[in-house]
Coordinates of C-alpha atoms in Angstrom, one line a residue:
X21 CA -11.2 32.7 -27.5
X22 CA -11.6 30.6 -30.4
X23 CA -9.1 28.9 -32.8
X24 CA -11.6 28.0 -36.4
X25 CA -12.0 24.3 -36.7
X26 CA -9.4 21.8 -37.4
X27 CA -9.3 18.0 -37.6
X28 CA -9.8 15.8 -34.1
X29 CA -5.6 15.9 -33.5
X30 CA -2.8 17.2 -31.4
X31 CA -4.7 20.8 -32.3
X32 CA -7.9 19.6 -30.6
X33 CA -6.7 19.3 -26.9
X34 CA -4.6 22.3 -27.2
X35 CA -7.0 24.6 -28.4
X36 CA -9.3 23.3 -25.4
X37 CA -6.6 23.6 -23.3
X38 CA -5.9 27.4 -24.3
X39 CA -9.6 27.8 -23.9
X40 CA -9.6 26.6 -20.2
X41 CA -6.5 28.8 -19.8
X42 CA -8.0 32.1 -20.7
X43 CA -10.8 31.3 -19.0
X44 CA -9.1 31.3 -15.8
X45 CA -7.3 34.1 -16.7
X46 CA -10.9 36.0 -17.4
X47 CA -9.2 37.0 -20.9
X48 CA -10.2 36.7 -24.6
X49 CA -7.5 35.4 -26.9
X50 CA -7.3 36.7 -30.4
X51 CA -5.3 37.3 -33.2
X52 CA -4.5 41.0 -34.1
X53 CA -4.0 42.2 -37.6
X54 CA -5.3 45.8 -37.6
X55 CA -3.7 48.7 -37.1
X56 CA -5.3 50.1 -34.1
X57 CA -4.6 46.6 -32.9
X58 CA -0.8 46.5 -33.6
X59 CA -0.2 50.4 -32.1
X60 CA -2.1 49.3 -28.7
X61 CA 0.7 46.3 -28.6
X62 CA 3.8 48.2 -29.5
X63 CA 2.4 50.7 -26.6
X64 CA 1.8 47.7 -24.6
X65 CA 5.5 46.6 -24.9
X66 CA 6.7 50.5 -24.2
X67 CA 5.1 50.7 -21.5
X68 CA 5.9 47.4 -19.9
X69 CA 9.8 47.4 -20.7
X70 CA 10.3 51.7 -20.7
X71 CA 12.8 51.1 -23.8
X72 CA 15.3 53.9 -25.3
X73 CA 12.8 55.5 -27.7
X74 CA 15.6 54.8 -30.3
X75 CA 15.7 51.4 -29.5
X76 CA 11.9 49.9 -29.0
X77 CA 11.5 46.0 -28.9
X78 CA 9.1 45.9 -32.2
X79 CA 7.9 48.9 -34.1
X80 CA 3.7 49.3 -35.1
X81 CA 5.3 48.9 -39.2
X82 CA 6.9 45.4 -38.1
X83 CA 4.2 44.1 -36.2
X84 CA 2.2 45.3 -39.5
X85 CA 4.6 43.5 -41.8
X86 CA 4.2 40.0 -39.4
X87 CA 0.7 40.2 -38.9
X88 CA 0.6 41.0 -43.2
X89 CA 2.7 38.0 -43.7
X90 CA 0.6 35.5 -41.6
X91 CA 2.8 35.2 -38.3
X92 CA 1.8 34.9 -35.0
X93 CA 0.7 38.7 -33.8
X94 CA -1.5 38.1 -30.7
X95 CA -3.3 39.6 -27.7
X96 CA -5.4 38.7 -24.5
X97 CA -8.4 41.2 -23.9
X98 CA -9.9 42.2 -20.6
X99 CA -13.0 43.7 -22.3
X100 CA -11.2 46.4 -24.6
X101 CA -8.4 46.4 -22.7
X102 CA -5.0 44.5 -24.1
X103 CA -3.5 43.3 -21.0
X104 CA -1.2 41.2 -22.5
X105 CA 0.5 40.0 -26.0
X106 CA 3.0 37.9 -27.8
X107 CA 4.9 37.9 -31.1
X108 CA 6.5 35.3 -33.1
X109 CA 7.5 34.2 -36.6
X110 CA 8.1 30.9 -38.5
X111 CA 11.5 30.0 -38.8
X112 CA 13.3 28.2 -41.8
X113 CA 10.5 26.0 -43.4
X114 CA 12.2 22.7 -43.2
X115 CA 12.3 23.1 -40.0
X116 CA 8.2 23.5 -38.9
X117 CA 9.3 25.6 -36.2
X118 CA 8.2 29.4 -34.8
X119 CA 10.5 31.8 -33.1
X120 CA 8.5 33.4 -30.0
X121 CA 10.3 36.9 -30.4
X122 CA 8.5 38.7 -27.2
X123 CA 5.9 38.2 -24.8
X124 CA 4.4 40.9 -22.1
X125 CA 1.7 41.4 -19.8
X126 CA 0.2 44.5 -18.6
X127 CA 0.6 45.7 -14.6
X128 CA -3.2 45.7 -14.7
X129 CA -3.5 41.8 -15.6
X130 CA -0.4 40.5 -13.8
X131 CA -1.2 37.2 -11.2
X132 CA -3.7 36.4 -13.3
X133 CA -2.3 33.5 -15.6
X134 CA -2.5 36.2 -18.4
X135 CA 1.3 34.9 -19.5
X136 CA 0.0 31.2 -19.4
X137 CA -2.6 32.0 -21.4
X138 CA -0.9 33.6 -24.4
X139 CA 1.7 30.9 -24.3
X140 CA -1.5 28.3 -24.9
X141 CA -3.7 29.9 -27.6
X142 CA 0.1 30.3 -29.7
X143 CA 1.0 26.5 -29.3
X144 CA -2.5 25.9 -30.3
X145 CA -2.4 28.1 -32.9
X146 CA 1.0 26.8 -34.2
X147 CA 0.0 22.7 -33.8
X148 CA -2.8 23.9 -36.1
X149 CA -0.3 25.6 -38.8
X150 CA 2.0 22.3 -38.8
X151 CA 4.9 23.8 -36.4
X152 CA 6.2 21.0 -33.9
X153 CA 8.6 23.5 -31.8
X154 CA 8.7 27.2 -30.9
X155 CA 11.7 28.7 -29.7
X156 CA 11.8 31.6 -27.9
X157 CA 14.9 33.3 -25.2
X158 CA 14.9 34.9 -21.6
X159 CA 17.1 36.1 -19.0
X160 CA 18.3 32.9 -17.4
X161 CA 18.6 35.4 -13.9
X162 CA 15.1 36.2 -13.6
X163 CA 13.6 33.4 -11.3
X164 CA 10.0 34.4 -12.3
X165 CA 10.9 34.1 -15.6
X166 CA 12.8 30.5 -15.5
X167 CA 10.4 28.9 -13.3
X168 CA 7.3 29.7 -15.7
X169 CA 9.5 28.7 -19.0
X170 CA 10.8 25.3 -17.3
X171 CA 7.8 24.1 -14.5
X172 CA 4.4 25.8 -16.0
X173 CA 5.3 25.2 -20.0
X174 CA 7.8 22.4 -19.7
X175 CA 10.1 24.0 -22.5
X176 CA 13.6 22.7 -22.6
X177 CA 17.0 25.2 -22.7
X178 CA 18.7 24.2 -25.9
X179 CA 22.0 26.8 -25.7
X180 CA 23.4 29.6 -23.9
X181 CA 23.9 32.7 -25.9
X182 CA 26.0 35.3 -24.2
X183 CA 24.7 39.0 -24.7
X184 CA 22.8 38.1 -27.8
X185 CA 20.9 41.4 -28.3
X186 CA 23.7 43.6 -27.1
X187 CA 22.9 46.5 -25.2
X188 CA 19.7 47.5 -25.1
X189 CA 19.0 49.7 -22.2
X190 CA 15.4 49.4 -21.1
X191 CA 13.8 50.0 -18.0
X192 CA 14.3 46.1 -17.4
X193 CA 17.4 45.4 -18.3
X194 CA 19.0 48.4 -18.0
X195 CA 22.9 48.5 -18.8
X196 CA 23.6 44.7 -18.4
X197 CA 24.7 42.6 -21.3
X198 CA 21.7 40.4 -22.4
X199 CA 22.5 37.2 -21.8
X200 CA 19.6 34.4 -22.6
X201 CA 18.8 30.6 -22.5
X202 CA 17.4 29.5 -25.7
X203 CA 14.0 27.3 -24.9
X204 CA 12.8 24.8 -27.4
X205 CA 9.2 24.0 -26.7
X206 CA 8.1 20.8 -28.3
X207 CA 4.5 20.9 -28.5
X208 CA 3.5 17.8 -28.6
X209 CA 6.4 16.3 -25.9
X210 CA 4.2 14.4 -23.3
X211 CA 5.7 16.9 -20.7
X212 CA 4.6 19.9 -22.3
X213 CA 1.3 18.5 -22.8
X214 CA 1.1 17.5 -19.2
X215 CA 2.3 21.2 -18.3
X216 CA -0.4 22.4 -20.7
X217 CA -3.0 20.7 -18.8
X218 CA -2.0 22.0 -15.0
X219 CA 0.3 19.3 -14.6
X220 CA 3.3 20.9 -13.5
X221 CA 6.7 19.0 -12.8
X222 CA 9.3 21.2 -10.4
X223 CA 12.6 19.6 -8.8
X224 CA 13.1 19.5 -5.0
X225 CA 16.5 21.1 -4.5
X226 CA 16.9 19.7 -0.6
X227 CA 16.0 16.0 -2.1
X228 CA 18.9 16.6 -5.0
X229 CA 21.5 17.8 -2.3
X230 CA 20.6 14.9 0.1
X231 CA 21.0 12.4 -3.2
X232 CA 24.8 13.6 -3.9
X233 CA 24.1 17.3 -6.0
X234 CA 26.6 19.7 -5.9
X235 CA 25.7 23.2 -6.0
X236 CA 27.5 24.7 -8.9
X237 CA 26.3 28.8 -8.4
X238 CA 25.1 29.1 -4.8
X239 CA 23.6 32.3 -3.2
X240 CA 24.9 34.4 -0.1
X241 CA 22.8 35.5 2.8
X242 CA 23.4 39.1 0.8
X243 CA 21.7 37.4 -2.6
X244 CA 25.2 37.4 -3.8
X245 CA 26.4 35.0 -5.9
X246 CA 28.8 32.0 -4.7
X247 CA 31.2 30.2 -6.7
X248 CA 30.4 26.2 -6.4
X249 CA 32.2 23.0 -8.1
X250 CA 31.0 22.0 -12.0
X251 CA 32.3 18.3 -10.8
X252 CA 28.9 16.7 -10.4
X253 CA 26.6 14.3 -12.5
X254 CA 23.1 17.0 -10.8
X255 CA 24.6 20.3 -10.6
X256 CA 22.6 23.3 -8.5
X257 CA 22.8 26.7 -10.0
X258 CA 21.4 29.3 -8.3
X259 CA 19.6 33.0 -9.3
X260 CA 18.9 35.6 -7.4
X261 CA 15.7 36.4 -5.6
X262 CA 14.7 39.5 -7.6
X263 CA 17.6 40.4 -10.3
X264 CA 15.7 42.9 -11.3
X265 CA 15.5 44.8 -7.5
X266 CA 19.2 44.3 -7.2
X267 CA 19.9 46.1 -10.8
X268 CA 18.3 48.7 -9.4
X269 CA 19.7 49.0 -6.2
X270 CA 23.3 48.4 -6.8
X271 CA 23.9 47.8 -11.2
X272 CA 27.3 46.4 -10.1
X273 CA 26.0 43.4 -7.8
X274 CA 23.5 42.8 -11.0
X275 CA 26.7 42.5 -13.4
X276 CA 28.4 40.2 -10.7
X277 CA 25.3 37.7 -11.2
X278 CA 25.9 37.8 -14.9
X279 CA 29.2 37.2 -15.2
X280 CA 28.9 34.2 -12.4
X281 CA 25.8 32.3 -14.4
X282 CA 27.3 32.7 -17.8
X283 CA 30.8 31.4 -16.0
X284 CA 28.9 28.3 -14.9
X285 CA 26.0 27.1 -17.3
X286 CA 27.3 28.4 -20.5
X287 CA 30.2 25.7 -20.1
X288 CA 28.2 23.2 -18.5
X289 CA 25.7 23.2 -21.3
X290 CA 28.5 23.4 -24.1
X291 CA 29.6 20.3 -22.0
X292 CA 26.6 17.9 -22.8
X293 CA 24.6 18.9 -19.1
X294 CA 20.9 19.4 -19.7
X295 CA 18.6 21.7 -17.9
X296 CA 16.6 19.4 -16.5
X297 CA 13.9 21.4 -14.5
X298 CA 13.9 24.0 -11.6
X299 CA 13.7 24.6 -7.8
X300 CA 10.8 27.3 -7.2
X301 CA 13.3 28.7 -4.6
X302 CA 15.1 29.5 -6.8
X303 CA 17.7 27.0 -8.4
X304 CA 18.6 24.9 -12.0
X305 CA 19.4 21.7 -11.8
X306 CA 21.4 20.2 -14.8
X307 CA 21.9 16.6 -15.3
X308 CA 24.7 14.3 -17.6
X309 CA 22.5 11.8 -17.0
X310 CA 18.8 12.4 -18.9
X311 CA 17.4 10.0 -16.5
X312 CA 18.7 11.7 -13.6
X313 CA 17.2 13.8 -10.9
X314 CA 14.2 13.2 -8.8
X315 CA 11.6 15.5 -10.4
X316 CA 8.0 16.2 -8.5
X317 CA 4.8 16.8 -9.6

């Protein structure tokens, strides 16, 4: 992987750091413009999330357009093979900010750090285009999902946007409203550039509970959801293990999950809590207090 020159700055260490990254990963990072390049993505993403063929997440002709008009259209190679990619594009320009509109890695290079490594070669690519921030959503009920947003990148949920994309009936998703944390990921925010170096920073949620936390969405023996108390300076919201198995299994018990989380952290992030890190068993914890919380590294 190589990002082309670029003055001794914020984009130095990045781009070293993305290098490390898809070392590890045993990828090669780069930029795809071509049109062979841009159909093996949009296959990549129709494979990975199964969409309704009416309904795909991007289309060859709009990864085309991006790629044309010089957003961020990248993939990580395992030889010839894309195993993973990622697609974003800059947002207002006053702002010097990128929108991260969809990220996926291949079942062929999953537990490899393939995700990690996309992630690093586009914040290096973006420091060296002049964008501070990218912002990007998820499923605030996939654990896998929150703990590599929050502990591994360090990005920060901003807002909580109920069903935002409507329906769009994948083999992810499936029926469920798409509800999604918006992340902000400042690039150059010491604890992103910590994260972006193996530093990682996770919260302990027995130390929180012990320190006066109340558990705000708690978790039954059955992975149900349980209502808690939003009357707490460190609240403790819970997901489930695998959302993902339970939409399968039972669609109902998936929809209960949804409409428990958005009853508890769209309010309490409308209400001035922050999102300050997570548990990786499984659990949020907000804070009123920006200081608060007894974070680990």
């Amino acid at each position: 992987m190589s990002i082309d020159g670029g003055a001794e700055d914020a984009a130095t260490p990045a781009r070293v750091a993305a290098e490390a990254a898809a070392a590890t990963a045993g990828v090669r990072m780069r930029e795809i413009a071509d049109l062979a390049g841009l159909e093996a993505v949009y296959r990549l993403y129709d494979a990975i999330w199964r969409p309704d063929p009416a309904n795909p997440p991007v289309t060859t002709e709009l990864l085309r357009a991006l790629a044309k008009g010089g957003n961020y259209v990248a993939g990580a190679f395992d030889g010839a093979e894309l195993v993973g990619a990622c697609v974003g594009f800059f947002g207002a320009p006053a702002d010097g900010m990128m929108h991260s509109h969809i990220a996926g890695v291949a079942a062929s290079g999953r537990g490899r750090h393939v995700g990690y490594a996309l992630k690093l070669h586009q914040r290096a690519w973006a420091l060296r285009r002049g964008v501070s921030a990218v912002t990007w959503t998820f499923d605030p009920l996939v654990r896998r999902n929150a703990y590599f947003n929050l502990v591994k990148l360090a990005a920060a949920p901003v807002e909580y946007l109920p069903n935002f994309y409507g329906g769009v009936h994948d083999g992810i998703n499936g029926g469920d409203e798409t509800d999604r944390l918006l992340l902000r990921w400042d690039l150059e925010d010491p604890a992103v550039v910590a994260a972006c170096s193996g530093s990682f920073r996770w919260y302990d949620v027995q130390a929180e509970l012990a320190a006066g936390a109340v558990v705000a969405l708690g978790r039954s023996e059955r992975d149900g959801p349980v209502a808690g108390s939003l009357d707490g300076d460190t609240l403790l919201v819970a997901v489930p293990r695998d959302i993902e198995e339970l939409r399968a299994a039972d669609a109902g018990y998936g929809k209960e999950w949804r409409v428990a989380m958005r009853e508890v952290l769209a309010p309490a992030i409308a209400g001035g809590s922050r999102v300050a890190g997570f548990d990786r068993t499984g659990w949020y914890v907000l804070t009123r207090n920006r200081d608060a919380g007894r974070a680990v590294r």
